[in-house]
Each structure stands twice: as C-alpha cells, then as structure tokens.
Coordinates of C-alpha atoms in Angstrom, one line a residue:
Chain E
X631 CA 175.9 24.0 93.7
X632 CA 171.9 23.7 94.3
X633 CA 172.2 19.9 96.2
X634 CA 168.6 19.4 94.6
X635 CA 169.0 16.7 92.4
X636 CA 165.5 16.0 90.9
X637 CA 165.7 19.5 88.6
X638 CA 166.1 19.9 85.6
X639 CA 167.9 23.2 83.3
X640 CA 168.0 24.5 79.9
X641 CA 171.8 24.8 78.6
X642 CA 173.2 25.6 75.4
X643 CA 170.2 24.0 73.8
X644 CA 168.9 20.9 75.7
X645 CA 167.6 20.3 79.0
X646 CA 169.7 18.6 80.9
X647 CA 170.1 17.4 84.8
X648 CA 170.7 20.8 86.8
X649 CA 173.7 19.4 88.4
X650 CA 175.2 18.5 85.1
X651 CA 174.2 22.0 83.5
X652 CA 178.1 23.7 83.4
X653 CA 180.1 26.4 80.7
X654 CA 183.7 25.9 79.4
X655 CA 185.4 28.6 81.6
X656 CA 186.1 30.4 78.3
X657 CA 182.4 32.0 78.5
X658 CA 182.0 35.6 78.7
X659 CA 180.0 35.4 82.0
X660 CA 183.2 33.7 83.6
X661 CA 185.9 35.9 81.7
X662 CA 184.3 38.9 81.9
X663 CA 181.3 39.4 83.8
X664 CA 179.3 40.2 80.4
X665 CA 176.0 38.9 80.2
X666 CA 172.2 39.9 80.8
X667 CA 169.1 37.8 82.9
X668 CA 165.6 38.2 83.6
X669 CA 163.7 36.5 87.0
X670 CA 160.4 35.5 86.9
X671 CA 158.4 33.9 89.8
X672 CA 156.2 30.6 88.5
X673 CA 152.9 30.0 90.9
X674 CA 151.6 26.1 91.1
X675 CA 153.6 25.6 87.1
X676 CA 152.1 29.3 86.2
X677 CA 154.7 31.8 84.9
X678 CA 153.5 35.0 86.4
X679 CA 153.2 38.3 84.5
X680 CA 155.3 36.3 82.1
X681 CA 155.6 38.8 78.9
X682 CA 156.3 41.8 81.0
X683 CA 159.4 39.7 82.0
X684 CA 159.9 38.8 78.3
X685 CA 159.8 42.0 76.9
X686 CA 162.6 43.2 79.4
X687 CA 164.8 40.1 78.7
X688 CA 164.9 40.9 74.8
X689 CA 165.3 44.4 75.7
X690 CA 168.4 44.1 78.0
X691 CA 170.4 41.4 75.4
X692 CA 169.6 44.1 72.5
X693 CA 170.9 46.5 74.7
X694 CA 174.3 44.5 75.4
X695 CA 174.6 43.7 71.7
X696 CA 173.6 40.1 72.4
X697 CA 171.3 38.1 70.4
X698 CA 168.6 35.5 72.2
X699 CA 169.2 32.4 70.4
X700 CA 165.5 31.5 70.9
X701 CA 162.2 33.2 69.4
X702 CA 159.8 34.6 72.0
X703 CA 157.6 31.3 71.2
X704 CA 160.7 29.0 71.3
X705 CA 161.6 30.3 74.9
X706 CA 158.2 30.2 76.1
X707 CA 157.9 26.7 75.0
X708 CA 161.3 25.9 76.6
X709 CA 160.0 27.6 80.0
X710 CA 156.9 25.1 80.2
X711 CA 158.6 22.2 79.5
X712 CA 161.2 23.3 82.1
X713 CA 158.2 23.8 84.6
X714 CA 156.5 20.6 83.5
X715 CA 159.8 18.9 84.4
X716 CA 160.5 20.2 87.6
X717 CA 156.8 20.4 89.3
X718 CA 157.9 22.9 91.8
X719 CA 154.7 24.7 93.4
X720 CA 156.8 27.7 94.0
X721 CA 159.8 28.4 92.0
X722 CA 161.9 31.3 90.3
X723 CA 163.1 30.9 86.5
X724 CA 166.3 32.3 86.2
X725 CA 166.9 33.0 82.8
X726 CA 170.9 33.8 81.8
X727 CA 172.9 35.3 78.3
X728 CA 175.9 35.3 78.8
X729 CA 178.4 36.9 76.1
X730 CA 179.3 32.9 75.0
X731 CA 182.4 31.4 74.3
X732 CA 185.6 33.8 73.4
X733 CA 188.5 32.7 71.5
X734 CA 190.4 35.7 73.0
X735 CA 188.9 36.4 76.3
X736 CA 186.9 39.5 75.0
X737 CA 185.2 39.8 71.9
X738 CA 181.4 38.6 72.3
X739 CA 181.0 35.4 70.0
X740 CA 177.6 33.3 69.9
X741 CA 175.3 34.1 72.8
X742 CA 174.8 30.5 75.3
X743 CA 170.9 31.0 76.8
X744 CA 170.9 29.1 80.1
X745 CA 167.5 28.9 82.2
X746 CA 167.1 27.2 85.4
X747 CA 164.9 27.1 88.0
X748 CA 165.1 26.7 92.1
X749 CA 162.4 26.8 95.0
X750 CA 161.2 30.1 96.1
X751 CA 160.5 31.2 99.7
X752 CA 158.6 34.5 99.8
X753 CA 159.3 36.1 102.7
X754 CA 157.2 34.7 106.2
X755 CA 154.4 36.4 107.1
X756 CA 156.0 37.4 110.3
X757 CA 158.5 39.3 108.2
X758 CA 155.7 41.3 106.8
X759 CA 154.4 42.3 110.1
X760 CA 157.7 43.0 111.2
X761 CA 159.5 44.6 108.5
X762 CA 163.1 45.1 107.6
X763 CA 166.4 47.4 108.6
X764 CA 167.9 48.5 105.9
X765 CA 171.2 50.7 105.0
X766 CA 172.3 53.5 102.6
X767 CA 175.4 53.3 100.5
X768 CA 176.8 56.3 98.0
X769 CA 176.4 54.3 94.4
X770 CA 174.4 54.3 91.2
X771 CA 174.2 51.4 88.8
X772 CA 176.5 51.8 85.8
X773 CA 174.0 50.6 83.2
X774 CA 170.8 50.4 85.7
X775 CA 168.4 50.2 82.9
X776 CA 169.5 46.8 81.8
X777 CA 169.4 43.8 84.2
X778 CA 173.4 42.4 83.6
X779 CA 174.9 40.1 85.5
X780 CA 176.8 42.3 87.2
X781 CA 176.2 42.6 90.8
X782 CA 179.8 43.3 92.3
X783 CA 179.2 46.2 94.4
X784 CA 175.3 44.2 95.9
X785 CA 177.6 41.5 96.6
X786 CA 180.8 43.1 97.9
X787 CA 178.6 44.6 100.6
X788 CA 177.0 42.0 102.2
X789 CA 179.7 41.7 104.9
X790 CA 178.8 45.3 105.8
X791 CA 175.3 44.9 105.8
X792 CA 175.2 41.7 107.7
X793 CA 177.8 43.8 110.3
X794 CA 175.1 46.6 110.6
X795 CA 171.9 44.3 110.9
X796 CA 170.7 45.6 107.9
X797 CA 168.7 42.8 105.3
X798 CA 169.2 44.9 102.1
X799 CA 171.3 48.3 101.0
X800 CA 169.7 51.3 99.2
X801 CA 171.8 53.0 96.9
X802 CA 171.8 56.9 96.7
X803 CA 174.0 58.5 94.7
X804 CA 174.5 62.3 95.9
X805 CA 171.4 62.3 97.9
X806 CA 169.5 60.9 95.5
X807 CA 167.9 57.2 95.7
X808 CA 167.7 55.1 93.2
X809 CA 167.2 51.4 93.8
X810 CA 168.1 48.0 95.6
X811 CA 170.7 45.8 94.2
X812 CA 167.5 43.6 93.6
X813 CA 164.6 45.7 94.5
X814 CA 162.8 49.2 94.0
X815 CA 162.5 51.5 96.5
X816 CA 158.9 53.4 97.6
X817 CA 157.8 55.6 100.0
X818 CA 154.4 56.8 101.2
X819 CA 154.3 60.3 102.5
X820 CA 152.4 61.8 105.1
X821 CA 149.3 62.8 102.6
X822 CA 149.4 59.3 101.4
X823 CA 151.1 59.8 98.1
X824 CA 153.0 56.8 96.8
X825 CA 156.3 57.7 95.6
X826 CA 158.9 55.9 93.6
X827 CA 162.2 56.9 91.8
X828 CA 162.1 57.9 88.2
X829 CA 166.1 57.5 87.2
X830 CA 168.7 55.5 87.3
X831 CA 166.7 51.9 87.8
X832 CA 166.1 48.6 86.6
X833 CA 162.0 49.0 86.0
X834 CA 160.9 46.1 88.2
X835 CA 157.7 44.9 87.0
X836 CA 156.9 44.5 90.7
X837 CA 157.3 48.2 90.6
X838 CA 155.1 48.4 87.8
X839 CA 152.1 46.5 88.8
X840 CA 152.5 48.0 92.1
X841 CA 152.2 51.8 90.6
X842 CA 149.5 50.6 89.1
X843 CA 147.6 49.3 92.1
X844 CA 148.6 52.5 93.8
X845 CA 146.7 54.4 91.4
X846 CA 143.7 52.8 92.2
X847 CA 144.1 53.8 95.8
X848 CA 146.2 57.1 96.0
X849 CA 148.1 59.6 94.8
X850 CA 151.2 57.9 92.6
X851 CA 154.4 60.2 91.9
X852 CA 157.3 58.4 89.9
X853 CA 160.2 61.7 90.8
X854 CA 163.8 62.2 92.1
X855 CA 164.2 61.0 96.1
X856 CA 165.7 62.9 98.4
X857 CA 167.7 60.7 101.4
X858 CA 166.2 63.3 103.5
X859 CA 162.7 63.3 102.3
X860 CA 162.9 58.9 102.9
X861 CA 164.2 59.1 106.9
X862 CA 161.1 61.8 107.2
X863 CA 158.7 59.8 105.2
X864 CA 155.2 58.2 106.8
X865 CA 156.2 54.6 105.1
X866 CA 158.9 52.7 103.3
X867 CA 158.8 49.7 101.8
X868 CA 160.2 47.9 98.8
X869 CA 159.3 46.0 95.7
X870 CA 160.7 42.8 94.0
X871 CA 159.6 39.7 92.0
X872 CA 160.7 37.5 95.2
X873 CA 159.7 40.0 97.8
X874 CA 156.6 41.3 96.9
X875 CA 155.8 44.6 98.9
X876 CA 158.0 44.1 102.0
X877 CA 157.7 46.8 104.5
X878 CA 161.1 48.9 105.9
X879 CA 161.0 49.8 109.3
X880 CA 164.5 51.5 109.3
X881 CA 166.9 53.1 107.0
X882 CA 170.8 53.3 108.7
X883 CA 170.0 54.6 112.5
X884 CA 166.6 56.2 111.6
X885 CA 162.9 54.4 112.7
X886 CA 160.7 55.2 110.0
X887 CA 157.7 56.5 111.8
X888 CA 157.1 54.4 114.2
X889 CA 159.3 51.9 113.4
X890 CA 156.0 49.1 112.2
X891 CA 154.8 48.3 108.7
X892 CA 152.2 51.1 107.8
X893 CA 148.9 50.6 106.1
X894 CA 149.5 51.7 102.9
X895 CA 152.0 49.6 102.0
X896 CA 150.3 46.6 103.7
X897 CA 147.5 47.3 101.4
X898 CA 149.4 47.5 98.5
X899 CA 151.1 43.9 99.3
X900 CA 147.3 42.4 99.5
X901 CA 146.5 43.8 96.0
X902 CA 149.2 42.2 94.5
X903 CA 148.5 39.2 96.0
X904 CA 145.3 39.3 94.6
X905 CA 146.8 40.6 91.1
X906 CA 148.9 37.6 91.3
X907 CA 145.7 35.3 92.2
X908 CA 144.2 36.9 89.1
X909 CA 146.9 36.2 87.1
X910 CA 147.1 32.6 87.8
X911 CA 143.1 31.7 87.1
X912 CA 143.4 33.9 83.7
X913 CA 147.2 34.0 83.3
X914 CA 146.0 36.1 79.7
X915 CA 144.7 38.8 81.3
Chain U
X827 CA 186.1 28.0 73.3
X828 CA 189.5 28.4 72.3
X829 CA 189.9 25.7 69.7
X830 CA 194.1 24.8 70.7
X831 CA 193.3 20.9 71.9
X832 CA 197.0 20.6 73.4
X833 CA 196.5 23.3 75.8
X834 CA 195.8 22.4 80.2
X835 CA 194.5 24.5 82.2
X836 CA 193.5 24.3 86.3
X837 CA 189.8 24.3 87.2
X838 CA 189.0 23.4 90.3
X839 CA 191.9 21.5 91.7
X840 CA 193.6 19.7 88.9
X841 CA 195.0 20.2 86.5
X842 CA 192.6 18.9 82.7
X843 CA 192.7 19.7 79.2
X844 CA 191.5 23.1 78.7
X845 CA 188.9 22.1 76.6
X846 CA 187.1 20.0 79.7
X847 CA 187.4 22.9 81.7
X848 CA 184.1 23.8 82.7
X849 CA 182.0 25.6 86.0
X850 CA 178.4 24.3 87.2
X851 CA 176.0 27.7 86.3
X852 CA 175.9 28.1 89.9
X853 CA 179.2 29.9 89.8
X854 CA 178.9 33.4 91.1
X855 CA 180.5 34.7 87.8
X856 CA 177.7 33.4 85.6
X857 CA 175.2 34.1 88.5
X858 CA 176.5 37.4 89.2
X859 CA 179.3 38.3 87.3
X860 CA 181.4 38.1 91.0
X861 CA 185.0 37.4 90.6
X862 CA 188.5 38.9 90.4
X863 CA 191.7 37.5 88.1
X864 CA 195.0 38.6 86.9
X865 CA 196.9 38.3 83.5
X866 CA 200.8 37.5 83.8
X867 CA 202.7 37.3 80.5
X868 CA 204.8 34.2 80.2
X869 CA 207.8 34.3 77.2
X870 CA 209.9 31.1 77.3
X871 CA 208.8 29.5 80.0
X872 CA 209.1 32.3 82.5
X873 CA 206.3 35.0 83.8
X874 CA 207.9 38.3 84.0
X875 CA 207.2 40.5 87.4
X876 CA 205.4 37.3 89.0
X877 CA 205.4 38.5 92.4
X878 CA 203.9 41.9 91.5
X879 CA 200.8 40.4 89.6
X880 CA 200.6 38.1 92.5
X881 CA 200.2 41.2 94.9
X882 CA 197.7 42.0 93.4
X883 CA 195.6 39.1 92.4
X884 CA 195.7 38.4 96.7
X885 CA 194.8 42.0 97.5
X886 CA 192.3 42.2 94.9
X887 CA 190.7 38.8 96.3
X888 CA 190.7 40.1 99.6
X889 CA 188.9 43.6 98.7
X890 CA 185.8 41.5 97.4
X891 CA 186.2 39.2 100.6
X892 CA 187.1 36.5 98.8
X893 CA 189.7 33.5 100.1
X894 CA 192.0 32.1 97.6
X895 CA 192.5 28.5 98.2
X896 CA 195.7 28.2 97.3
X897 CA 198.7 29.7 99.1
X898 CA 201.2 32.1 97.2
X899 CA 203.8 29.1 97.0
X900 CA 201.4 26.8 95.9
X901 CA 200.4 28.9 93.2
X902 CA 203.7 29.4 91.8
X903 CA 203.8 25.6 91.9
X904 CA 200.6 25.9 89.7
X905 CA 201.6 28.2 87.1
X906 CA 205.2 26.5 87.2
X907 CA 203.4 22.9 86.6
X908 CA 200.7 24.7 83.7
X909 CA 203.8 26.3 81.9
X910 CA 206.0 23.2 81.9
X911 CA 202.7 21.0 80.8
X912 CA 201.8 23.9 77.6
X913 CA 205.0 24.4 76.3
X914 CA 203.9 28.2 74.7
X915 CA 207.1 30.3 73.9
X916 CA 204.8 33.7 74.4
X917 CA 201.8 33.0 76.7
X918 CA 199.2 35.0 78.6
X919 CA 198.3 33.1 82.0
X920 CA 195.3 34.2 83.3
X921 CA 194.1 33.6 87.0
X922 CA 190.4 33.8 87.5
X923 CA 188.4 33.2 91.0
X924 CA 185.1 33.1 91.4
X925 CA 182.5 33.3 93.8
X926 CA 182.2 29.8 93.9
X927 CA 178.8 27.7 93.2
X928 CA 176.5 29.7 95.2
X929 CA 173.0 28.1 96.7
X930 CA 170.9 31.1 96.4
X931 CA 172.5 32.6 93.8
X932 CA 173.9 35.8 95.5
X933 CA 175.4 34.8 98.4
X934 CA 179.6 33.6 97.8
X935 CA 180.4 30.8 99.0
X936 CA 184.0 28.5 98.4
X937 CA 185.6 30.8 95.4
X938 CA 186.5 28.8 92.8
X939 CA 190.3 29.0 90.9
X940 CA 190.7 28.4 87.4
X941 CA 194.2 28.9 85.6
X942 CA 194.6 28.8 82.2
X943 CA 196.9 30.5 79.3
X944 CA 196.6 31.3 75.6
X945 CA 199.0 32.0 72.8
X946 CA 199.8 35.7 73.1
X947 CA 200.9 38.0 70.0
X948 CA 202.3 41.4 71.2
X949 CA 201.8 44.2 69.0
X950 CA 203.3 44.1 65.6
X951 CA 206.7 46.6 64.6
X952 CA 204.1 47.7 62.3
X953 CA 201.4 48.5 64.5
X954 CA 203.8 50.5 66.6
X955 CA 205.2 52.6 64.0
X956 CA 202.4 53.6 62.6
X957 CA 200.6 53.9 66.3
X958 CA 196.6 53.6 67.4
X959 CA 193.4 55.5 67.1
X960 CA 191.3 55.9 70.4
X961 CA 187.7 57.2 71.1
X962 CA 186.9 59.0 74.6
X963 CA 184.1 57.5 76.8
X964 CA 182.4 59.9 79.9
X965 CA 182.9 56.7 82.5
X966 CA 184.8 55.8 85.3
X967 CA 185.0 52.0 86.8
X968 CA 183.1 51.2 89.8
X969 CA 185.5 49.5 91.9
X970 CA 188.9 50.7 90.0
X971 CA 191.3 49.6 92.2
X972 CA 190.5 46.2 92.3
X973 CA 190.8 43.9 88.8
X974 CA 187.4 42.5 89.0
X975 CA 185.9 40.5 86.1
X976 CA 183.3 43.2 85.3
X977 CA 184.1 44.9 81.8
X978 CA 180.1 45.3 81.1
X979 CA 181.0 48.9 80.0
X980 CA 184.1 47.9 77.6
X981 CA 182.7 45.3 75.8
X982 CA 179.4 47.0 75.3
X983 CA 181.1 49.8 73.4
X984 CA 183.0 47.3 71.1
X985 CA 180.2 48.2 68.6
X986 CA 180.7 51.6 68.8
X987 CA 185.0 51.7 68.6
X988 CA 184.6 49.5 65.6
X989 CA 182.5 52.2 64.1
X990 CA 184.5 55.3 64.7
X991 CA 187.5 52.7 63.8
X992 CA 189.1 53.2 67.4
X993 CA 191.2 50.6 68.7
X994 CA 191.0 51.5 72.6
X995 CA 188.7 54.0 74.8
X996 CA 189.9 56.0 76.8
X997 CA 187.5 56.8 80.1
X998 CA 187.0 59.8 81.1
X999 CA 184.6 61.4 84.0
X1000 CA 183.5 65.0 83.9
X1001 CA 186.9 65.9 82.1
X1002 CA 189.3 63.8 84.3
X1003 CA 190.8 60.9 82.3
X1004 CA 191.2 57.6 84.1
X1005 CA 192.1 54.6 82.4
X1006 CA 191.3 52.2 79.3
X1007 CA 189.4 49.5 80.0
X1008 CA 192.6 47.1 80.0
X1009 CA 195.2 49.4 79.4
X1010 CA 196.5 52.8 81.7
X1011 CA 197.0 55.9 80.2
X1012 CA 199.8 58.0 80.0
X1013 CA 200.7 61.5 78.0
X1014 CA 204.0 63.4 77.4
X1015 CA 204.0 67.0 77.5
X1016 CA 205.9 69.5 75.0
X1017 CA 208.7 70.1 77.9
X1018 CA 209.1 66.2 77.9
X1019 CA 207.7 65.6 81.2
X1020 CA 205.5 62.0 81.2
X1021 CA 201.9 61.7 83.1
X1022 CA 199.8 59.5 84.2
X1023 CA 196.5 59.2 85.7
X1024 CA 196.8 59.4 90.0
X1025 CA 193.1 58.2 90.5
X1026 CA 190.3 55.8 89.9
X1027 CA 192.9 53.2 87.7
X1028 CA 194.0 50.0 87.9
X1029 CA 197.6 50.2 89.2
X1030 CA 199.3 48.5 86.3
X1031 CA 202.6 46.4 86.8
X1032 CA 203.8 47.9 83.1
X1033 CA 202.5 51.4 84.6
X1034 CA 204.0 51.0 87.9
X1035 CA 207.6 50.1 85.7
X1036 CA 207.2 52.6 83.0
X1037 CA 207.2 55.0 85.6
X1038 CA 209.8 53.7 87.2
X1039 CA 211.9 53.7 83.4
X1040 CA 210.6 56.9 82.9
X1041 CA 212.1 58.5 86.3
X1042 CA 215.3 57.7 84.8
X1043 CA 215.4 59.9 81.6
X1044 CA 212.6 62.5 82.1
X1045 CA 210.3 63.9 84.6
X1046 CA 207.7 62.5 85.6
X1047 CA 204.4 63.0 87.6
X1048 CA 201.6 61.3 88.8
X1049 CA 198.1 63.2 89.0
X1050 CA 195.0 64.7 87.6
X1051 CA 194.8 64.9 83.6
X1052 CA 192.3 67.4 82.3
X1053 CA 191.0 65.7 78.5
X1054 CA 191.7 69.6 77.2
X1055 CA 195.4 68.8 78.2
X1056 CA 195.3 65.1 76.2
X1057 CA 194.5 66.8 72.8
X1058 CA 197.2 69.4 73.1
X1059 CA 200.0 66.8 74.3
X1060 CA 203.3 66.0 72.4
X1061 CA 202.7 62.3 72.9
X1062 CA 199.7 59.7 74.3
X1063 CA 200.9 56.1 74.5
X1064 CA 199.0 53.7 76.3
X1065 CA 200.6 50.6 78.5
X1066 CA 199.5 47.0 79.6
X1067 CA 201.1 43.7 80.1
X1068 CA 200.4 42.3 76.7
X1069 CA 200.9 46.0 74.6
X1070 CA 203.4 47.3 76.3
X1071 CA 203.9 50.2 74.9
X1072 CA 201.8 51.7 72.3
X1073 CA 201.5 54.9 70.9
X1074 CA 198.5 57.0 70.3
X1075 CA 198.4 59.0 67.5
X1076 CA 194.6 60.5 67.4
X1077 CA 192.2 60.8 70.3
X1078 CA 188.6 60.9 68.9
X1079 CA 189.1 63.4 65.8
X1080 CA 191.6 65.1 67.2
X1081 CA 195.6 64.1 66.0
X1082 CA 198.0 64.3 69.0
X1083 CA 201.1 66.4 67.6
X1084 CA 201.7 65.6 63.9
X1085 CA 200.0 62.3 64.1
X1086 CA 202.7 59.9 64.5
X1087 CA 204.1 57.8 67.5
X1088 CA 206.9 60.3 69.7
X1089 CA 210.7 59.6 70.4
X1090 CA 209.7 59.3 74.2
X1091 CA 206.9 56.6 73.7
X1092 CA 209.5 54.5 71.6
X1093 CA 212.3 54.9 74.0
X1094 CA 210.1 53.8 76.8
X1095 CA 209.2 50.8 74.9
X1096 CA 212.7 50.0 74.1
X1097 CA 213.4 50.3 78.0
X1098 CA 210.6 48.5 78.6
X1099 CA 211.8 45.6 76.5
X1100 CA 215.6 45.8 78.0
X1101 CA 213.5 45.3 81.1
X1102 CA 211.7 42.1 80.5
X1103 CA 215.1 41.3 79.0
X1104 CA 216.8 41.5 81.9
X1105 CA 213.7 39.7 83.6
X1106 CA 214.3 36.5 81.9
X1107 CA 218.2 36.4 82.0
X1108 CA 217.6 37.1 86.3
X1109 CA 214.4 36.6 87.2
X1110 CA 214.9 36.8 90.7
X1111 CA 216.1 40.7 90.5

C-alpha cells in the first residue's frame, strides 16, 4: 500500500484518505480482472495533454460496455480538486473502472470510478544518456486498443526480464512488433525516417505528440515492424506518459548501432519537453 | 456486493463478514488485473475433489510467481473453518490471490488471499432436458493453462451472447476449438466415441473426471477438434464444476443432430452425479 499518508483519492464517489480508499472484494477488478484506466502525468497541479487522455478513457469504458459514472466536466472537476488536495509537483493520476460490484462473480453491474494519484520520477538524466536494454517476447495484446486492466503477461515476465538485465519487454508477435506492456516502440532508420507500428497498440498519446514532432523534423512512417528491420535499425527508443522518449541501446543480445542514445531520438525527447513546457503556460492550446 | 448479510468470508488473515471484506486499490488485481483463484463446489458441508482444485490453485500461483501464504494444511483448515461458520447446503468456495498492495503499481509484492463462498444453484432438470444454445468466438486465452483472473474477453462478449441468445461461447482459433470461457468443451461422434480439446484449455477437475467416466463406457480421445467436425457431431455437451454436465443443442445457427441433448451426455451426467455421490459418502477415496 502507497505508505504516503498525506494523499488523498477519489472512490466510489468521495474523496477520501488514500489509505482508506478500498473495494468489497466482490468487484469486477478483483473477481475478474475486468476493468479499463487511463494515466495522465500532472506538471506543478497542471494535467498535461489532459483531453487527449480523456477522450481515450471514455473510449476504452464504451468499448468494455462500461459506463463512466461521471460527465467529462464532472471528472475534470474531480481531477482538480484531487490535485488541489494533494499539491504534488510531479504526480501521475491514475484513473480506474472497474466492472463494479457482482452479485454472481460475473455479470458487470454499476461501474465504481476510482482516481488516485502518486509521485512521479521521470527517468534521471543519466538514464537518457545511457539508455536502456531491452528484450523480445512472442505476444500480442488481446484487446490492445483499449487500455484494460489487464496486464498479466507485463507482469508475469518481470522475473525474466530482471534475470536477462533487460528494463522493459517488446512484444512481437510472428516477427512483427507491436508495443510495450506500457510503452510504444520507434525506430529511426538509417535515412532518418521515424518509424512506429501501425497495429495491434494502445495509441499512446506520447506516441502521438511525438509523431507529430517528428514531422516537423523528418520523415514519419506509422507501418508493420519487422524484428529484423529493429536489431538493424540506426536508433531505438520508446515512448510513454512516464518515460518520455527514452533511448534503447539494446534489444536481447544485439547493440543497436553503437550501443549510445542517437540524435534523433534525443531531439525528439527535447521537443516534448518543450511541448510539455508549452502546455503547462497555455495548458488550452 | 452480494447482498446475503450472514455470509464470512477470509480477507487478509481472518476470518470477517463478507460484507466488510474489502482490498486497499493498491491491490494488483484492481491495479493490474494480476491474480489467480480456484472455484471448489461445497454440497453439505463437504468440497468435492479438494485436493485436485488445490493442485491447481498452488501450481497456478506458482506459474505467475506468486507465494501463497498459507500452506496446503492450513488452507483446508480455512475452508473447513469458512464452511462450518456459513452453513450453505450447496456452496461455491472461491479462492482468489492477488498480487498484493503493490507501491508502484506494477510491481507484486505480498499476494493477498481472500476466501469466500456464495449460494450455488446447479442447472435445472429443465435446463438439461431441453439443453443450451452457444455462439463461436475466433480467440484463444493468453495464458490457458493457468486459471488467472483475467476473463476481459468473456465478459466483454456478454453483450453480444445475450443478442444472438447464446448461453456460452465456445473459443475457437483459426478453426481449432479450445475451451469456454469457464467451461471445457467436449463432443461425441456418430460411432460414440467422446472428445475433448488437447490444447490451449484449462485442465478442468469435471474434464479430467468425465474423461475418466467416459473411459469406462465409450472411447475416448483427447486432441485437436476442427469447428467443421463440431457442427456435424452426434452430441456437444459442455462441463464445469458448477454445470456439470450440460448439453448443447445448437452451435451458432447450426443444430447439433436433431437438436436435443444425446443419450451419452445424459449418462455422463448421471455418472457424474454417482461420482460426487460417492464423494460425499467417502471423501477420502
């Protein structure tokens, strides 16, 4: 349980002490694994990119038949207060629907909307210059357009990964890559074209933004990955709310290029930054 | 939440009224959807085939690296002390554990055990006779062999069963039926020989003894089923702890045979039955 005692979290309709924030093991969450989130990344009590986030959220509860017990304008209003609250200069809102309480273990019944928030570390700048090993493993997401709860197969491997010195797994399915458990995978080839996977994924809006950005620089592809075309490629890196742009240096037993962070995607993480900056002095923008 | 007040249940190390048995959100399940559990039926007082659900609620735990706290003996002790305490002449008991509260929300931490049991109503003479409708789903489980508490895909397509007026779906990948979501699958062919599934399942304990009754009047074998050879079979019945055995009289919009439940399906139920008979009278054997 987060030992921070000072926060404060939304559940089943009031905010209430974090540590006191709890379900009757009877949700749908507990039962069954069966609910949807959404993750956004608040900057000095500013909810970043905030209705990108939003829009996904509603999109993934319609798409698991559950309905958001709050209006767009009621949640956003629960989010400030939250933030007001908890005066955290750098925090993630989790926000959690979960399938709610079953009488029989199965059947979906009201939706319970729970939204909390912790204290974010992006990662050190000494990461960035180092960047990160990562592995391969053979999976797709079952329903990788929507952002469920479920992250068995993420969490199952961890013992691998930590075994192989690796800090996150790629999945490819057949040869072809999709995504992190909680990232998107890029590449930059050797003409400098950014590329990213077009199927089977979650749409970060890191991801999004990020294409964006590219655009502005290179040549942007959004196309089926080869695993072959990634151990060959000029630069890896990948793309999260918490993460940022965060270089990869290997992929299983294979140095990407030289094995350092290349420029391209080093360029791309100071544009978001200064996205983000942007963001947070005209957060309507 | 299940509205019986009488009922106890274990959360956490003690035993409580079900109705005050709750998690922190921290808990991997509502985090992450991370857990395993495992559903023993309980009639008068005593769980049939213990040991064989307790197999594999341990080896299930220990495929997503997870400890359970309590030794085997102890957990009889449990369920012995829950059973006495609710008093429920035909009960389901289910065993959930959990990824415990997690600090970062990914990363498991002391699982958490939670033990509770509901009223359970097999299905009705009627039902039988008369036998289900199923629907067909291109799908196979991510982790089959291990009873996790992710059913994402089964409960989404509640919506879509209730429209077609299915009572079950049957996955099936690239032609190659696997299982139900809850339930196994099994078919009789027109020279009386009974098949089930050989990969990607759930190993069910009412499989694993249907079989096992089914060895002793009629062929049987264990192996690929082609959908093609589901529509043309003399009987589909389905099995699972709390149907046992139930007959399947039309997959999608196709009738199997002339529509109603088979003699094999209804004397592999009866055996079934003599079975948890003889269960209760020795429970030992």
């Amino acid at each position: 349980m987060p030992s921070n005692d000072k926060l404060f979290a939304y559940n089943l309709g009031e905010i209430v002490p974090l540590s006191e924030a709890r379900l009757h093991i009877s949700d749908l969450s507990v039962q069954r694994g069966y609910g949807v989130f959404d993750f956004v990344k608040v900057q000095q009590g500013i909810p970043l990119f905030l209705d990108d986030y939003l829009d996904r959220f509603y999109q993934s509860a319609q798409l698991m038949h559950l309905e958001v017990p709050l209006s767009r304008e009621e949640l956003k209003q629960v989010i400030a207060d939250l933030t007001e609250r908890n005066q955290l200069p750098e925090a993630g809102m989790k926000i959690i629907l979960t399938g709610g309480y079953s009488e029989d273990g199965f059947t979906p019944m009201n939706p319970n909307l729970l939204i909390s928030q912790l204290p974010l570390t992006l990662p050190s700048d000494e990461k960035v210059a180092k960047g990160i090993p990562i592995m391969t493993h053979d999976y797709v997401r079952e329903v990788p357009e929507v952002k469920t709860i479920n992250y068995s197969m993420g969490i199952r491997l961890l013992q691998e990964q930590k075994a192989v010195g690796a800090e996150e797994v790629l999945y490819a399915k057949n040869g072809i890559v999709s995504e992190f458990p909680r990232c998107n995978f890029f590449l930059v080839t050797h003409d400098n074209t950014v590329v990213t996977p077009a199927k089977n994924i979650l749409k970060g809006i890191t991801r999004k933004n990020v294409l964006l950005l590219a655009g502005r620089r290179y040549k942007t592809e959004v196309r089926d990955i080869r695993l072959e075309e990634v151990l060959q490629a000029k630069e890896c890196f990948l793309t999260s709310t918490t993460k940022r742009v965060l270089p990869i240096v290997r992929v299983d037993d294979v140095l990407i290029s030289d094995g350092l962070p290349g420029e391209v995607s080093l360029q791309l993480l100071q544009d978001l930054k200064d996205l983000e900056e942007a963001q947070m002095t005209s957060p309507k923008v």
